[in-house]
């Protein structure tokens, strides 16, 4: 995105050249040449048929679409962790409830067993209560296994080792709401990363079509250069240190408009 926006601004290039040697064009093997060129070149886009602006806009839309994809992945991870977390909390409450049920059933079973041993209760009734007691024990064991599985799922979602401590706050604060479907739908369409990413992809594709059209239009750049150019020719026999270092320079500049227009297939 930043690179695309930079194309809208001037390009400045500084150039320094220092050269020298024998000048074969004179036919004299003793002829020496020395030159130095220092200048700054400037290029500023003037008109590209909207290509540069649309390219920057397309790059911005692609950047935002990438952010939406990241937000989508983040939301999915948050939802995964949230689901696993509340599954652990729910299972913890279920374990507490089943332990309380088992405590009550165990007390009842103890009373019924004592009464059966004394011959006050029929064996079929005692066996029924014993069956309920065993079922309660089985349910408690199952809920403990469910709790272990819920913790494992939560640790996997958080990319934690199975031995890492994971303290949880089992306090739940529930707030009653009265959702309005129209408001929920409007908010979902406005904030859903999938919808936003597809909308940005559509805008980017539309800009791509406009960029293709803009490439067929004339392009104009303002170009300018300002610097100093010096050349010095001397004879190797008559050359001195002073003449070698003496390099008169003159100002050199130009400014103009450079234009191009595509024709045909290319």
PDB file of C-alpha atoms in Angstrom:
ATOM      1  CA  UNK A   1       0.000   0.000   0.000  1.00  0.00           C
ATOM      2  CA  UNK A   2       2.773   2.464   0.941  1.00  0.00           C
ATOM      3  CA  UNK A   3       4.748   1.512  -2.168  1.00  0.00           C
ATOM      4  CA  UNK A   4       1.699   2.176  -4.377  1.00  0.00           C
ATOM      5  CA  UNK A   5       1.158   5.590  -2.773  1.00  0.00           C
ATOM      6  CA  UNK A   6       4.809   6.525  -3.295  1.00  0.00           C
ATOM      7  CA  UNK A   7       4.282   6.395  -7.065  1.00  0.00           C
ATOM      8  CA  UNK A   8       2.083   9.517  -6.756  1.00  0.00           C
ATOM      9  CA  UNK A   9       4.915  11.644  -5.373  1.00  0.00           C
ATOM     10  CA  UNK A  10       8.070  13.048  -7.010  1.00  0.00           C
ATOM     11  CA  UNK A  11      11.089  10.859  -7.574  1.00  0.00           C
ATOM     12  CA  UNK A  12      14.442  12.556  -6.911  1.00  0.00           C
ATOM     13  CA  UNK A  13      17.692  10.985  -8.065  1.00  0.00           C
ATOM     14  CA  UNK A  14      21.168  12.331  -7.293  1.00  0.00           C
ATOM     15  CA  UNK A  15      23.953  11.460  -9.709  1.00  0.00           C
ATOM     16  CA  UNK A  16      27.706  11.898  -9.437  1.00  0.00           C
ATOM     17  CA  UNK A  17      30.165  10.915 -12.177  1.00  0.00           C
ATOM     18  CA  UNK A  18      33.912  11.324 -12.114  1.00  0.00           C
ATOM     19  CA  UNK A  19      35.910   9.961 -15.063  1.00  0.00           C
ATOM     20  CA  UNK A  20      39.116  10.483 -16.968  1.00  0.00           C
ATOM     21  CA  UNK A  21      41.837   8.905 -19.084  1.00  0.00           C
ATOM     22  CA  UNK A  22      43.366   9.210 -22.517  1.00  0.00           C
ATOM     23  CA  UNK A  23      41.310  10.773 -25.301  1.00  0.00           C
ATOM     24  CA  UNK A  24      41.723   8.619 -28.450  1.00  0.00           C
ATOM     25  CA  UNK A  25      39.464  10.849 -30.532  1.00  0.00           C
ATOM     26  CA  UNK A  26      42.238  13.420 -31.021  1.00  0.00           C
ATOM     27  CA  UNK A  27      44.728  10.955 -32.508  1.00  0.00           C
ATOM     28  CA  UNK A  28      47.263  12.145 -29.963  1.00  0.00           C
ATOM     29  CA  UNK A  29      48.433   9.483 -27.517  1.00  0.00           C
ATOM     30  CA  UNK A  30      49.375  12.197 -25.055  1.00  0.00           C
ATOM     31  CA  UNK A  31      45.912  13.774 -24.970  1.00  0.00           C
ATOM     32  CA  UNK A  32      44.229  13.377 -21.582  1.00  0.00           C
ATOM     33  CA  UNK A  33      40.597  13.846 -20.653  1.00  0.00           C
ATOM     34  CA  UNK A  34      38.928  14.439 -17.310  1.00  0.00           C
ATOM     35  CA  UNK A  35      35.249  15.011 -16.626  1.00  0.00           C
ATOM     36  CA  UNK A  36      32.915  15.420 -13.677  1.00  0.00           C
ATOM     37  CA  UNK A  37      29.136  15.525 -13.652  1.00  0.00           C
ATOM     38  CA  UNK A  38      27.008  16.334 -10.598  1.00  0.00           C
ATOM     39  CA  UNK A  39      23.257  16.662 -10.971  1.00  0.00           C
ATOM     40  CA  UNK A  40      19.849  15.974  -9.469  1.00  0.00           C
ATOM     41  CA  UNK A  41      17.027  14.503 -11.557  1.00  0.00           C
ATOM     42  CA  UNK A  42      13.356  15.029 -10.746  1.00  0.00           C
ATOM     43  CA  UNK A  43      10.345  13.114 -12.082  1.00  0.00           C
ATOM     44  CA  UNK A  44       6.749  13.932 -11.143  1.00  0.00           C
ATOM     45  CA  UNK A  45       3.770  12.049 -12.606  1.00  0.00           C
ATOM     46  CA  UNK A  46       1.273  14.540 -14.048  1.00  0.00           C
ATOM     47  CA  UNK A  47      -1.423  12.483 -15.743  1.00  0.00           C
ATOM     48  CA  UNK A  48      -1.814   8.705 -15.927  1.00  0.00           C
ATOM     49  CA  UNK A  49      -5.521   8.474 -16.616  1.00  0.00           C
ATOM     50  CA  UNK A  50      -6.166   7.632 -12.963  1.00  0.00           C
ATOM     51  CA  UNK A  51      -3.903   4.566 -13.029  1.00  0.00           C
ATOM     52  CA  UNK A  52      -1.712   5.618 -10.092  1.00  0.00           C
ATOM     53  CA  UNK A  53      -4.619   6.724  -7.904  1.00  0.00           C
ATOM     54  CA  UNK A  54      -6.565   3.548  -8.641  1.00  0.00           C
ATOM     55  CA  UNK A  55      -3.486   1.395  -7.998  1.00  0.00           C
ATOM     56  CA  UNK A  56      -3.026   3.019  -4.590  1.00  0.00           C
ATOM     57  CA  UNK A  57      -6.728   2.571  -3.855  1.00  0.00           C
ATOM     58  CA  UNK A  58      -6.613  -1.080  -4.918  1.00  0.00           C
ATOM     59  CA  UNK A  59      -3.558  -1.698  -2.730  1.00  0.00           C
ATOM     60  CA  UNK A  60      -5.378  -0.122   0.224  1.00  0.00           C
ATOM     61  CA  UNK A  61      -8.415  -2.345  -0.358  1.00  0.00           C
ATOM     62  CA  UNK A  62      -6.215  -5.446  -0.587  1.00  0.00           C
ATOM     63  CA  UNK A  63      -4.516  -4.415   2.653  1.00  0.00           C
ATOM     64  CA  UNK A  64      -7.880  -4.005   4.394  1.00  0.00           C
ATOM     65  CA  UNK A  65      -9.054  -7.345   3.004  1.00  0.00           C
ATOM     66  CA  UNK A  66      -5.957  -9.005   4.480  1.00  0.00           C
ATOM     67  CA  UNK A  67      -6.783  -7.380   7.824  1.00  0.00           C
ATOM     68  CA  UNK A  68     -10.314  -8.762   7.593  1.00  0.00           C
ATOM     69  CA  UNK A  69      -8.941 -12.262   6.945  1.00  0.00           C
ATOM     70  CA  UNK A  70      -6.745 -11.871  10.019  1.00  0.00           C
ATOM     71  CA  UNK A  71      -9.733 -10.634  12.046  1.00  0.00           C
ATOM     72  CA  UNK A  72     -11.760 -13.627  10.849  1.00  0.00           C
ATOM     73  CA  UNK A  73      -9.061 -16.059  11.988  1.00  0.00           C
ATOM     74  CA  UNK A  74      -8.828 -14.229  15.303  1.00  0.00           C
ATOM     75  CA  UNK A  75     -12.598 -14.358  15.823  1.00  0.00           C
ATOM     76  CA  UNK A  76     -12.660 -18.064  15.038  1.00  0.00           C
ATOM     77  CA  UNK A  77      -9.926 -18.708  17.597  1.00  0.00           C
ATOM     78  CA  UNK A  78     -11.698 -16.590  20.222  1.00  0.00           C
ATOM     79  CA  UNK A  79     -14.937 -18.459  19.563  1.00  0.00           C
ATOM     80  CA  UNK A  80     -13.137 -21.797  19.818  1.00  0.00           C
ATOM     81  CA  UNK A  81     -11.545 -20.851  23.140  1.00  0.00           C
ATOM     82  CA  UNK A  82     -14.798 -19.365  24.447  1.00  0.00           C
ATOM     83  CA  UNK A  83     -16.746 -22.530  23.580  1.00  0.00           C
ATOM     84  CA  UNK A  84     -14.121 -24.744  25.215  1.00  0.00           C
ATOM     85  CA  UNK A  85     -13.980 -22.502  28.299  1.00  0.00           C
ATOM     86  CA  UNK A  86     -17.716 -22.524  28.922  1.00  0.00           C
ATOM     87  CA  UNK A  87     -17.761 -26.251  28.275  1.00  0.00           C
ATOM     88  CA  UNK A  88     -15.312 -26.657  31.167  1.00  0.00           C
ATOM     89  CA  UNK A  89     -17.386 -24.357  33.397  1.00  0.00           C
ATOM     90  CA  UNK A  90     -20.589 -26.244  32.534  1.00  0.00           C
ATOM     91  CA  UNK A  91     -18.929 -29.592  33.209  1.00  0.00           C
ATOM     92  CA  UNK A  92     -17.535 -28.328  36.521  1.00  0.00           C
ATOM     93  CA  UNK A  93     -21.051 -27.377  37.623  1.00  0.00           C
ATOM     94  CA  UNK A  94     -22.338 -30.728  36.418  1.00  0.00           C
ATOM     95  CA  UNK A  95     -19.662 -32.541  38.472  1.00  0.00           C
ATOM     96  CA  UNK A  96     -20.673 -30.587  41.569  1.00  0.00           C
ATOM     97  CA  UNK A  97     -24.334 -31.389  40.946  1.00  0.00           C
ATOM     98  CA  UNK A  98     -23.718 -35.097  40.349  1.00  0.00           C
ATOM     99  CA  UNK A  99     -21.572 -35.339  43.492  1.00  0.00           C
ATOM    100  CA  UNK A 100     -24.392 -33.787  45.486  1.00  0.00           C
ATOM    101  CA  UNK A 101     -26.867 -36.253  43.946  1.00  0.00           C
ATOM    102  CA  UNK A 102     -24.521 -39.147  44.727  1.00  0.00           C
ATOM    103  CA  UNK A 103     -24.258 -37.976  48.338  1.00  0.00           C
ATOM    104  CA  UNK A 104     -28.047 -37.994  48.716  1.00  0.00           C
ATOM    105  CA  UNK A 105     -28.445 -41.358  46.935  1.00  0.00           C
ATOM    106  CA  UNK A 106     -25.659 -42.867  49.048  1.00  0.00           C
ATOM    107  CA  UNK A 107     -27.424 -41.766  52.233  1.00  0.00           C
ATOM    108  CA  UNK A 108     -30.706 -43.218  50.969  1.00  0.00           C
ATOM    109  CA  UNK A 109     -29.007 -46.468  49.924  1.00  0.00           C
ATOM    110  CA  UNK A 110     -27.385 -46.803  53.338  1.00  0.00           C
ATOM    111  CA  UNK A 111     -30.791 -46.391  55.052  1.00  0.00           C
ATOM    112  CA  UNK A 112     -32.560 -48.821  52.683  1.00  0.00           C
ATOM    113  CA  UNK A 113     -29.767 -51.404  53.031  1.00  0.00           C
ATOM    114  CA  UNK A 114     -29.994 -51.219  56.818  1.00  0.00           C
ATOM    115  CA  UNK A 115     -33.774 -51.603  56.664  1.00  0.00           C
ATOM    116  CA  UNK A 116     -33.434 -54.527  54.266  1.00  0.00           C
ATOM    117  CA  UNK A 117     -30.947 -56.242  56.539  1.00  0.00           C
ATOM    118  CA  UNK A 118     -33.476 -55.962  59.369  1.00  0.00           C
ATOM    119  CA  UNK A 119     -36.240 -57.317  57.148  1.00  0.00           C
ATOM    120  CA  UNK A 120     -38.328 -54.143  56.922  1.00  0.00           C
ATOM    121  CA  UNK A 121     -37.988 -53.696  53.141  1.00  0.00           C
ATOM    122  CA  UNK A 122     -38.457 -56.188  50.390  1.00  0.00           C
ATOM    123  CA  UNK A 123     -35.400 -57.305  48.451  1.00  0.00           C
ATOM    124  CA  UNK A 124     -36.765 -56.021  45.143  1.00  0.00           C
ATOM    125  CA  UNK A 125     -37.054 -52.513  46.581  1.00  0.00           C
ATOM    126  CA  UNK A 126     -33.560 -52.694  48.022  1.00  0.00           C
ATOM    127  CA  UNK A 127     -32.165 -53.842  44.691  1.00  0.00           C
ATOM    128  CA  UNK A 128     -33.917 -50.925  42.947  1.00  0.00           C
ATOM    129  CA  UNK A 129     -32.285 -48.417  45.298  1.00  0.00           C
ATOM    130  CA  UNK A 130     -28.922 -50.150  44.901  1.00  0.00           C
ATOM    131  CA  UNK A 131     -29.300 -49.867  41.125  1.00  0.00           C
ATOM    132  CA  UNK A 132     -29.922 -46.139  41.435  1.00  0.00           C
ATOM    133  CA  UNK A 133     -26.870 -45.836  43.691  1.00  0.00           C
ATOM    134  CA  UNK A 134     -24.669 -47.630  41.160  1.00  0.00           C
ATOM    135  CA  UNK A 135     -26.099 -45.471  38.362  1.00  0.00           C
ATOM    136  CA  UNK A 136     -25.256 -42.336  40.368  1.00  0.00           C
ATOM    137  CA  UNK A 137     -21.681 -43.615  40.833  1.00  0.00           C
ATOM    138  CA  UNK A 138     -21.389 -44.280  37.113  1.00  0.00           C
ATOM    139  CA  UNK A 139     -22.732 -40.801  36.292  1.00  0.00           C
ATOM    140  CA  UNK A 140     -20.170 -39.171  38.626  1.00  0.00           C
ATOM    141  CA  UNK A 141     -17.324 -41.109  36.958  1.00  0.00           C
ATOM    142  CA  UNK A 142     -18.628 -40.114  33.521  1.00  0.00           C
ATOM    143  CA  UNK A 143     -18.823 -36.417  34.438  1.00  0.00           C
ATOM    144  CA  UNK A 144     -15.242 -36.551  35.766  1.00  0.00           C
ATOM    145  CA  UNK A 145     -14.116 -38.004  32.440  1.00  0.00           C
ATOM    146  CA  UNK A 146     -16.095 -35.336  30.614  1.00  0.00           C
ATOM    147  CA  UNK A 147     -14.348 -32.700  32.730  1.00  0.00           C
ATOM    148  CA  UNK A 148     -10.915 -34.073  31.823  1.00  0.00           C
ATOM    149  CA  UNK A 149     -11.870 -34.070  28.133  1.00  0.00           C
ATOM    150  CA  UNK A 150     -13.182 -30.491  28.399  1.00  0.00           C
ATOM    151  CA  UNK A 151      -9.932 -29.329  30.010  1.00  0.00           C
ATOM    152  CA  UNK A 152      -7.931 -31.099  27.293  1.00  0.00           C
ATOM    153  CA  UNK A 153      -9.957 -29.391  24.553  1.00  0.00           C
ATOM    154  CA  UNK A 154      -9.434 -25.994  26.202  1.00  0.00           C
ATOM    155  CA  UNK A 155      -5.684 -26.538  26.523  1.00  0.00           C
ATOM    156  CA  UNK A 156      -5.495 -27.579  22.866  1.00  0.00           C
ATOM    157  CA  UNK A 157      -7.384 -24.444  21.812  1.00  0.00           C
ATOM    158  CA  UNK A 158      -4.940 -22.336  23.848  1.00  0.00           C
ATOM    159  CA  UNK A 159      -1.920 -24.348  22.624  1.00  0.00           C
ATOM    160  CA  UNK A 160      -0.952 -25.317  26.184  1.00  0.00           C
ATOM    161  CA  UNK A 161       0.689 -28.459  27.460  1.00  0.00           C
ATOM    162  CA  UNK A 162      -1.609 -30.979  29.121  1.00  0.00           C
ATOM    163  CA  UNK A 163       0.292 -30.533  32.396  1.00  0.00           C
ATOM    164  CA  UNK A 164       0.000 -26.740  32.525  1.00  0.00           C
ATOM    165  CA  UNK A 165      -2.060 -25.347  35.367  1.00  0.00           C
ATOM    166  CA  UNK A 166      -5.277 -23.773  34.180  1.00  0.00           C
ATOM    167  CA  UNK A 167      -7.133 -21.932  36.958  1.00  0.00           C
ATOM    168  CA  UNK A 168     -10.686 -20.970  36.039  1.00  0.00           C
ATOM    169  CA  UNK A 169     -13.163 -18.532  37.497  1.00  0.00           C
ATOM    170  CA  UNK A 170     -16.420 -20.443  37.751  1.00  0.00           C
ATOM    171  CA  UNK A 171     -18.436 -17.328  38.516  1.00  0.00           C
ATOM    172  CA  UNK A 172     -20.963 -16.647  35.761  1.00  0.00           C
ATOM    173  CA  UNK A 173     -22.690 -13.310  35.437  1.00  0.00           C
ATOM    174  CA  UNK A 174     -25.773 -13.569  33.263  1.00  0.00           C
ATOM    175  CA  UNK A 175     -27.457 -10.514  31.811  1.00  0.00           C
ATOM    176  CA  UNK A 176     -30.898 -10.688  30.325  1.00  0.00           C
ATOM    177  CA  UNK A 177     -31.205  -9.025  26.909  1.00  0.00           C
ATOM    178  CA  UNK A 178     -34.004  -8.404  24.464  1.00  0.00           C
ATOM    179  CA  UNK A 179     -32.388  -8.861  21.031  1.00  0.00           C
ATOM    180  CA  UNK A 180     -33.872  -7.181  17.993  1.00  0.00           C
ATOM    181  CA  UNK A 181     -33.396  -9.245  14.831  1.00  0.00           C
ATOM    182  CA  UNK A 182     -33.138  -6.248  12.507  1.00  0.00           C
ATOM    183  CA  UNK A 183     -30.476  -4.615  14.682  1.00  0.00           C
ATOM    184  CA  UNK A 184     -28.535  -7.867  15.006  1.00  0.00           C
ATOM    185  CA  UNK A 185     -28.657  -8.430  11.241  1.00  0.00           C
ATOM    186  CA  UNK A 186     -27.520  -4.873  10.530  1.00  0.00           C
ATOM    187  CA  UNK A 187     -24.622  -5.197  12.967  1.00  0.00           C
ATOM    188  CA  UNK A 188     -23.613  -8.563  11.530  1.00  0.00           C
ATOM    189  CA  UNK A 189     -23.557  -7.222   7.956  1.00  0.00           C
ATOM    190  CA  UNK A 190     -21.550  -4.219   9.117  1.00  0.00           C
ATOM    191  CA  UNK A 191     -18.929  -6.049  11.192  1.00  0.00           C
ATOM    192  CA  UNK A 192     -18.730  -9.583   9.813  1.00  0.00           C
ATOM    193  CA  UNK A 193     -15.155 -10.108   8.470  1.00  0.00           C
ATOM    194  CA  UNK A 194     -16.334 -12.486   5.712  1.00  0.00           C
ATOM    195  CA  UNK A 195     -18.773  -9.918   4.309  1.00  0.00           C
ATOM    196  CA  UNK A 196     -16.240  -7.086   4.572  1.00  0.00           C
ATOM    197  CA  UNK A 197     -13.464  -9.139   2.935  1.00  0.00           C
ATOM    198  CA  UNK A 198     -15.717 -10.096   0.003  1.00  0.00           C
ATOM    199  CA  UNK A 199     -16.843  -6.486  -0.395  1.00  0.00           C
ATOM    200  CA  UNK A 200     -13.220  -5.319  -0.472  1.00  0.00           C
ATOM    201  CA  UNK A 201     -12.348  -8.072  -2.970  1.00  0.00           C
ATOM    202  CA  UNK A 202     -15.154  -6.831  -5.219  1.00  0.00           C
ATOM    203  CA  UNK A 203     -13.922  -3.229  -4.982  1.00  0.00           C
ATOM    204  CA  UNK A 204     -10.352  -4.354  -5.716  1.00  0.00           C
ATOM    205  CA  UNK A 205     -11.491  -6.292  -8.799  1.00  0.00           C
ATOM    206  CA  UNK A 206     -13.462  -3.281 -10.018  1.00  0.00           C
ATOM    207  CA  UNK A 207     -10.408  -1.052  -9.571  1.00  0.00           C
ATOM    208  CA  UNK A 208      -8.365  -3.606 -11.513  1.00  0.00           C
ATOM    209  CA  UNK A 209     -10.707  -3.164 -14.489  1.00  0.00           C
ATOM    210  CA  UNK A 210     -10.371   0.628 -14.247  1.00  0.00           C
ATOM    211  CA  UNK A 211      -6.567   0.334 -14.028  1.00  0.00           C
ATOM    212  CA  UNK A 212      -6.583  -1.762 -17.211  1.00  0.00           C
ATOM    213  CA  UNK A 213      -8.577   0.964 -18.957  1.00  0.00           C
ATOM    214  CA  UNK A 214      -6.259   3.672 -17.619  1.00  0.00           C
ATOM    215  CA  UNK A 215      -3.220   1.928 -19.109  1.00  0.00           C
ATOM    216  CA  UNK A 216      -4.651   2.679 -22.574  1.00  0.00           C
ATOM    217  CA  UNK A 217      -4.690   6.440 -21.917  1.00  0.00           C
ATOM    218  CA  UNK A 218      -1.821   8.902 -22.434  1.00  0.00           C
ATOM    219  CA  UNK A 219       0.728   9.204 -19.631  1.00  0.00           C
ATOM    220  CA  UNK A 220       2.568  12.439 -18.894  1.00  0.00           C
ATOM    221  CA  UNK A 221       5.482  13.101 -16.530  1.00  0.00           C
ATOM    222  CA  UNK A 222       7.218  16.304 -15.609  1.00  0.00           C
ATOM    223  CA  UNK A 223      10.957  15.752 -15.788  1.00  0.00           C
ATOM    224  CA  UNK A 224      13.722  18.086 -14.783  1.00  0.00           C
ATOM    225  CA  UNK A 225      17.423  18.004 -14.074  1.00  0.00           C
ATOM    226  CA  UNK A 226      19.814  20.491 -12.527  1.00  0.00           C
ATOM    227  CA  UNK A 227      23.544  20.138 -12.016  1.00  0.00           C
ATOM    228  CA  UNK A 228      27.047  21.104 -13.037  1.00  0.00           C
ATOM    229  CA  UNK A 229      29.195  19.554 -15.766  1.00  0.00           C
ATOM    230  CA  UNK A 230      32.930  20.014 -16.159  1.00  0.00           C
ATOM    231  CA  UNK A 231      35.356  18.754 -18.811  1.00  0.00           C
ATOM    232  CA  UNK A 232      39.080  19.285 -19.134  1.00  0.00           C
ATOM    233  CA  UNK A 233      41.534  18.160 -21.813  1.00  0.00           C
ATOM    234  CA  UNK A 234      45.272  18.505 -21.571  1.00  0.00           C
ATOM    235  CA  UNK A 235      48.566  17.070 -22.792  1.00  0.00           C
ATOM    236  CA  UNK A 236      50.331  14.440 -20.703  1.00  0.00           C
ATOM    237  CA  UNK A 237      53.701  16.189 -21.079  1.00  0.00           C
ATOM    238  CA  UNK A 238      52.449  19.643 -20.182  1.00  0.00           C
ATOM    239  CA  UNK A 239      50.053  18.433 -17.442  1.00  0.00           C
ATOM    240  CA  UNK A 240      50.796  19.693 -13.949  1.00  0.00           C
ATOM    241  CA  UNK A 241      49.159  19.090 -10.592  1.00  0.00           C
ATOM    242  CA  UNK A 242      47.422  22.444 -10.857  1.00  0.00           C
ATOM    243  CA  UNK A 243      46.069  21.749 -14.360  1.00  0.00           C
ATOM    244  CA  UNK A 244      44.984  18.261 -13.354  1.00  0.00           C
ATOM    245  CA  UNK A 245      42.979  19.542 -10.397  1.00  0.00           C
ATOM    246  CA  UNK A 246      41.577  22.484 -12.331  1.00  0.00           C
ATOM    247  CA  UNK A 247      38.207  21.398 -13.665  1.00  0.00           C
ATOM    248  CA  UNK A 248      35.928  24.257 -14.693  1.00  0.00           C
ATOM    249  CA  UNK A 249      32.231  23.379 -14.353  1.00  0.00           C
ATOM    250  CA  UNK A 250      29.206  24.940 -15.961  1.00  0.00           C
ATOM    251  CA  UNK A 251      25.604  24.834 -14.944  1.00  0.00           C
ATOM    252  CA  UNK A 252      23.486  22.350 -16.858  1.00  0.00           C
ATOM    253  CA  UNK A 253      19.712  21.926 -16.563  1.00  0.00           C
ATOM    254  CA  UNK A 254      16.575  21.039 -18.408  1.00  0.00           C
ATOM    255  CA  UNK A 255      12.830  20.795 -17.703  1.00  0.00           C
ATOM    256  CA  UNK A 256      10.005  19.427 -19.773  1.00  0.00           C
ATOM    257  CA  UNK A 257       6.991  17.162 -20.153  1.00  0.00           C
ATOM    258  CA  UNK A 258       7.472  13.554 -21.226  1.00  0.00           C
ATOM    259  CA  UNK A 259       4.445  11.845 -22.717  1.00  0.00           C
ATOM    260  CA  UNK A 260       3.640   8.376 -24.016  1.00  0.00           C
ATOM    261  CA  UNK A 261       0.596   6.798 -25.616  1.00  0.00           C
ATOM    262  CA  UNK A 262       0.117   3.044 -26.213  1.00  0.00           C
ATOM    263  CA  UNK A 263      -1.119   1.917 -29.627  1.00  0.00           C
ATOM    264  CA  UNK A 264      -2.167  -1.460 -30.935  1.00  0.00           C
ATOM    265  CA  UNK A 265      -1.931  -4.714 -29.047  1.00  0.00           C
ATOM    266  CA  UNK A 266       0.865  -3.423 -26.784  1.00  0.00           C
TER     267      UNK A 266
END
